[in-house]
Each structure stands twice: as C-alpha cells, then as structure tokens.
Amino acid sequence: MLTERELESCYLGQFIPVHYHHNMLMDNRRMSGFKAAITHLVAPGAKVLELGGGTGVLSWFAAAKAEKVWCVEYNPDLVAEAKRFLAQNVNGDKVEVIQGDAFEYLPPEPVDVVICEMIHVAMLREKQVQVIESFKQRYLEKFGGPLPLFIPEAMIMAVQPLQQDYCFEGYNAPIVQFQEPTFIQPGSVELAQPSVYSLLDFTQAVPAQIAWQGVFAIEHDGTVNALRFVTKNILAVVMEQSTTVDWLNHYLVLPLAEPVSVQKGDQLYVSLEYKAGGSIPSLQASLRAQHLHVVEAEWAAQSQHVAAYA
C-alpha cells in the first residue's frame, strides 16, 4: 500500500517512466543551459547536493569541478539507472547516488551549491518550490547560515492572451497544449504582449500560493480563447558579464471556458490563482478573462451593494 506522499508522487511525475528521463538527455536546450550554469557556479573543490537527480547527468556536470556530489533520487529505477551511467563516465565516482526523499534528506555536511530541477511550466505539478523551501528550513536548523547557492536561481513567469486554433482536420477540440518555444506556432495568434505575473527568487522566501490580476492592451481584432504560459528559468546570474544563463520551458496553452471577442485597443482583464505544484486543471479553473469595463461595472455594483448595507 502506497503512502499519501507516494500516491501524490505517482501523479506528479516522480515515477514517470525512465524513458522520459532519457528524453531529457536529448533536450539540447536543457542540457546546454544547465551545463553552462553548473560550470559557472560550481567552484573547484566545492560540495554539491542535487535534489531529484534523475539520470544523474546534472550531478555529473557538477563533478567536473566539485570535490563531492550527493545525488538524491526517490525512484529506485532511476537510482539504479544513475549509478549505471555514472560508472561509465569520468568523475562519476565523485557522485554518491542516494535513494531518498528530497523533502527529508540533508547532506552529512554543509554544501556550496544545491541543484534542483523539479520544474514544470508555471511551476505546476512538480514540487520545486516546496522542496526548496523545506530544504532551506531544515538546512538552517542543522548547519546554520549561510544558505548554499541554488540552481536555478530564479524563475520568471508570464502569461499572454491568444487566439488559438483548435480545429484538427475539421474536428474542434479545445485542448491543453504544450508548444516548443523555439518554433513558430502557426495556429497561435498573439493578441497582446505577454505580461510577467510572478518572479520566484530562491535567495528569498518563496510563497507557494501564486495569484495575479492584470490588464492587457489588445493589439489585434480576434477572439481570446486561450492563455499561453511562459516560464523562463534563470539558471545562473553571470555578474561579470551582466547576463544570465536561461532555460525556457515548453509553453503551456490553456483554453478558456468562455472566449472573449476583442478589437484592437480593447483592454482585457485577466486574473489567475493557483498553488505551486498544483494540477493544471487547478490553474485552468481559476482563469478569468473579461473586458475591463465589464469587470469595473461589476466592482462598482458590488461597492454600491456594500454601501447600501453599511
């Protein structure tokens, strides 16, 4: 019988098939970005911890310069896979693979860098925020400060109104879609510029609850029937070059329950609220998109109602 956390882990992706992690190895944007960030932030002789190590590749990047790397992975199949791969690579012996829960594990001594890639677009499904915040608390209780560096260092999340084509060979089906960010999406018409709705900085306390409301200036006539979510991971800040090492997740396009017809110059009000690590449907259920004048009329009516009973 699985525990509650194990059941949640199965749903959230902790026990996804091993071949999914093999696909991650073939994601050149992800691999090159993390390699560059780890090479920059891990100093020679450093101690490194990876939470949620998967195939062990990010720990192996760190082992090129680190003295010692602890790689913690919950899935026993991946633990075996990581050990097998690391044994075939130079410096793999510097990596100790540990089967353990990232919510509970602490290294035997202080570390300089923590790598954690439990990242899903919009910070949904996987528990990146909760794992890091839990680690900070337990680490400070055991070792005191300062906290280690974190990879990624931060996330920037944005949302954008779209007119999305949901016709598939004549079959209309408004579905959740993931889009490759480096490709042009001919079925997506951008009706306004994206707007940042959350910035997560792991050097600070990161709340699990994410809520936002904002107004978009519509640039083209059309129908807003979807919102595109963009997640830019700041893997490392390169101060000496005034730049960053970034990695973009696939875009997430969520259909709206009630599309909104718009014209150029209209103002579109959008609101959302969800918990980091929550499900895609939980975010989708919170989405609201309406003309700003309609929302303002609702607010005015509510104010009059309150005033009447004051």
XYZ file of C-alpha atoms in Angstrom:
310
model
C 0.000 0.000 0.000
C 1.470 3.357 -1.059
C 1.604 6.253 1.396
C -0.201 9.527 0.660
C 3.067 11.136 -0.490
C 3.890 8.175 -2.724
C 0.436 8.348 -4.317
C 0.912 12.070 -4.924
C 4.380 11.417 -6.309
C 2.978 8.967 -8.840
C 0.536 11.623 -10.017
C 3.073 14.441 -10.016
C 5.576 12.609 -12.117
C 8.123 11.246 -9.652
C 7.544 7.749 -11.010
C 7.174 8.616 -14.683
C 8.766 6.025 -16.982
C 12.556 6.030 -17.121
C 12.470 6.691 -20.866
C 11.032 10.138 -20.126
C 14.291 10.945 -18.350
C 16.153 9.601 -21.368
C 14.275 12.170 -23.459
C 15.542 14.887 -21.127
C 19.097 13.864 -22.016
C 18.222 14.577 -25.654
C 16.854 18.065 -24.893
C 19.785 20.178 -26.056
C 18.434 23.461 -24.660
C 18.005 21.986 -21.216
C 21.344 20.172 -21.221
C 23.468 23.033 -22.523
C 21.821 25.563 -20.203
C 22.325 23.517 -17.054
C 25.869 22.579 -18.039
C 26.783 26.249 -18.514
C 25.149 27.299 -15.225
C 26.716 24.488 -13.210
C 30.139 25.113 -14.741
C 29.842 28.784 -13.781
C 28.537 28.373 -10.230
C 30.397 25.274 -9.003
C 33.890 26.275 -7.875
C 36.820 23.831 -7.816
C 36.655 21.682 -4.674
C 33.021 22.581 -3.942
C 30.495 20.327 -2.208
C 27.255 19.925 -4.180
C 23.837 18.415 -3.490
C 21.298 17.536 -6.168
C 17.681 17.013 -5.117
C 15.770 14.848 -7.573
C 18.746 13.615 -9.562
C 17.036 11.556 -12.276
C 19.691 10.020 -14.541
C 22.465 11.811 -12.623
C 23.589 13.999 -15.508
C 23.391 17.309 -13.626
C 25.359 15.827 -10.742
C 27.908 14.649 -13.285
C 28.238 18.178 -14.674
C 28.984 19.341 -11.122
C 31.513 16.545 -10.569
C 33.812 18.026 -13.225
C 34.889 20.649 -10.669
C 33.364 19.602 -7.344
C 35.142 17.545 -4.721
C 31.977 15.672 -3.745
C 28.395 15.465 -5.052
C 25.405 13.894 -3.313
C 22.648 12.953 -5.791
C 19.288 12.202 -4.141
C 16.592 10.386 -6.115
C 13.310 8.904 -4.893
C 12.581 6.494 -7.740
C 14.552 3.225 -7.266
C 14.606 2.561 -11.012
C 16.295 5.909 -11.603
C 18.725 5.317 -8.733
C 19.900 2.163 -10.483
C 19.998 3.953 -13.834
C 22.050 6.870 -12.459
C 24.554 4.538 -10.818
C 24.923 2.598 -14.071
C 25.526 5.702 -16.160
C 27.862 7.397 -13.688
C 30.039 4.284 -13.537
C 30.663 4.710 -17.269
C 31.793 8.352 -17.064
C 34.945 10.086 -15.871
C 34.424 11.703 -12.439
C 31.330 9.585 -11.894
C 32.995 8.204 -8.779
C 32.701 11.651 -7.163
C 28.913 11.309 -7.188
C 27.199 9.388 -4.393
C 23.702 8.376 -5.511
C 21.263 8.073 -2.630
C 17.736 6.721 -2.730
C 15.855 9.180 -0.566
C 13.066 11.717 -0.278
C 14.050 15.256 -1.261
C 11.626 16.547 1.369
C 13.639 14.844 4.106
C 17.251 14.390 3.005
C 20.081 16.574 4.288
C 23.742 16.092 3.347
C 26.190 14.949 6.044
C 27.997 18.311 5.885
C 27.351 21.823 4.554
C 27.294 22.243 0.773
C 28.123 25.147 -1.515
C 25.576 24.541 -4.269
C 22.159 22.860 -4.462
C 20.825 21.729 -7.832
C 17.102 21.038 -8.066
C 15.282 20.556 -11.357
C 11.727 19.649 -10.432
C 10.428 22.210 -12.889
C 7.183 22.190 -14.831
C 5.914 25.169 -16.803
C 4.160 27.698 -14.496
C 5.651 25.694 -11.595
C 2.709 23.302 -11.795
C 2.627 19.598 -10.897
C 6.159 19.203 -9.549
C 7.157 20.366 -6.074
C 10.152 22.606 -6.817
C 9.016 25.413 -4.511
C 8.036 23.181 -1.601
C 11.215 21.092 -1.828
C 13.497 24.145 -1.842
C 11.661 25.930 0.971
C 11.626 22.774 3.093
C 15.332 22.264 2.432
C 16.168 25.850 3.462
C 14.427 25.446 6.813
C 15.972 22.071 7.633
C 19.442 23.113 6.420
C 19.489 26.249 8.575
C 18.330 24.268 11.612
C 21.150 21.732 11.152
C 24.034 23.837 9.854
C 23.058 27.480 10.345
C 23.818 30.011 7.619
C 24.666 30.914 5.028
C 22.465 29.013 2.620
C 24.122 27.470 -0.448
C 23.650 28.775 -3.970
C 20.642 27.324 -5.799
C 20.430 26.191 -9.418
C 18.099 27.503 -10.813
C 18.464 30.818 -9.015
C 15.065 32.199 -10.029
C 12.037 31.832 -12.332
C 10.153 34.454 -14.309
C 6.600 33.521 -15.307
C 4.439 35.348 -17.824
C 1.001 34.974 -19.394
C -0.277 36.046 -22.824
C -3.749 36.159 -24.463
C -4.050 34.065 -27.625
C -6.451 33.207 -30.358
C -5.652 29.511 -30.640
C -6.694 27.253 -33.493
C -8.380 24.175 -32.020
C -9.528 22.674 -35.312
C -7.884 19.337 -36.061
C -8.773 18.177 -39.593
C -12.194 19.731 -39.111
C -12.642 18.424 -35.554
C -12.991 21.197 -32.966
C -11.317 20.236 -29.678
C -10.156 22.912 -27.211
C -7.320 21.003 -25.503
C -4.359 21.802 -23.293
C -1.281 22.166 -25.486
C 2.481 22.292 -24.948
C 4.435 24.278 -27.520
C 8.134 24.235 -28.379
C 9.331 27.800 -27.637
C 11.899 27.873 -30.444
C 9.329 27.104 -33.166
C 6.841 29.431 -34.827
C 3.309 28.359 -33.890
C 1.092 28.998 -36.947
C -2.070 28.121 -35.006
C -1.431 30.745 -32.320
C -2.325 34.401 -32.892
C -0.823 36.661 -30.211
C -3.459 39.246 -29.351
C -1.377 41.155 -26.767
C 2.141 41.250 -25.415
C 2.946 38.820 -22.556
C 2.889 40.148 -19.007
C 5.008 38.890 -16.086
C 2.791 37.617 -13.295
C 5.325 36.100 -10.900
C 9.045 36.227 -10.110
C 10.364 33.488 -7.834
C 13.777 34.251 -6.282
C 15.156 31.312 -4.320
C 17.502 33.564 -2.332
C 14.299 34.815 -0.681
C 11.334 33.059 0.909
C 9.121 31.782 -1.919
C 5.368 31.528 -1.222
C 3.568 28.510 -2.636
C 0.421 30.487 -3.457
C 0.529 32.410 -6.735
C -2.135 34.994 -7.552
C -2.261 37.790 -10.124
C -4.581 40.154 -11.908
C -3.676 42.485 -14.733
C -4.834 44.290 -17.849
C -3.690 43.672 -21.431
C -3.840 46.155 -24.290
C -5.267 44.219 -27.229
C -3.242 44.717 -30.425
C -5.396 42.849 -32.987
C -9.051 42.058 -33.595
C -9.908 38.472 -32.726
C -11.202 36.112 -30.066
C -9.241 35.416 -26.894
C -9.915 31.728 -26.392
C -6.671 30.706 -24.657
C -3.882 31.911 -22.405
C -0.249 30.991 -23.034
C 2.005 30.480 -20.001
C 5.728 31.124 -20.341
C 8.334 30.049 -17.757
C 11.877 31.362 -18.028
C 14.290 29.709 -15.608
C 17.273 31.815 -14.562
C 19.791 29.010 -14.083
C 22.678 31.306 -13.176
C 23.422 35.034 -12.970
C 26.782 35.856 -14.580
C 27.601 39.118 -12.814
C 30.891 39.803 -14.580
C 29.146 39.743 -17.964
C 25.880 41.322 -16.772
C 23.951 38.408 -18.225
C 22.165 35.215 -17.234
C 22.111 31.562 -18.244
C 18.486 30.792 -19.078
C 16.278 27.858 -19.949
C 12.729 28.182 -21.298
C 10.187 25.505 -20.524
C 7.748 24.488 -23.230
C 4.903 26.963 -23.455
C 1.635 25.854 -21.870
C -1.560 26.915 -23.690
C -4.779 26.619 -21.699
C -8.185 27.042 -23.376
C -10.620 29.450 -21.751
C -14.049 28.197 -20.751
C -15.582 31.423 -22.092
C -13.816 33.016 -25.084
C -13.856 36.825 -25.353
C -14.286 38.703 -28.648
C -11.903 41.680 -28.755
C -10.916 44.552 -31.002
C -7.652 46.422 -31.311
C -7.407 48.944 -28.472
C -9.617 46.994 -26.064
C -8.436 46.403 -22.514
C -8.672 42.807 -21.339
C -8.711 41.987 -17.633
C -7.157 38.629 -16.672
C -6.878 37.017 -13.246
C -5.476 33.706 -12.035
C -4.674 31.943 -8.786
C -3.100 28.576 -8.031
C -0.660 26.785 -5.784
C 2.842 25.956 -6.972
C 2.966 22.219 -7.506
C -0.787 22.082 -8.121
C -2.512 20.475 -11.071
C -3.040 22.018 -14.488
C -6.846 21.856 -14.006
C -6.493 23.847 -10.756
C -4.915 26.726 -12.668
C -7.336 26.379 -15.552
C -10.340 26.548 -13.229
C -9.110 29.842 -11.765
C -8.656 31.662 -15.082
C -10.846 34.669 -15.734
C -10.694 36.872 -18.840
C -13.168 39.716 -19.490
C -13.302 43.187 -20.929
C -12.053 45.618 -18.309
C -15.186 47.771 -18.499
C -17.320 44.728 -17.640
C -15.188 43.958 -14.582
C -15.209 47.597 -13.479
C -19.016 47.642 -13.730
C -19.144 44.540 -11.520
C -16.821 46.171 -8.992
C -18.959 49.327 -8.941
C -22.141 47.304 -8.403
C -20.524 45.409 -5.545
C -19.362 48.663 -3.933
C -22.882 50.091 -4.135
C -24.276 46.906 -2.630
C -21.841 47.089 0.284
C -22.535 50.785 0.802
C -26.272 50.135 0.919
C -25.850 47.809 3.906
C -23.170 49.874 5.676
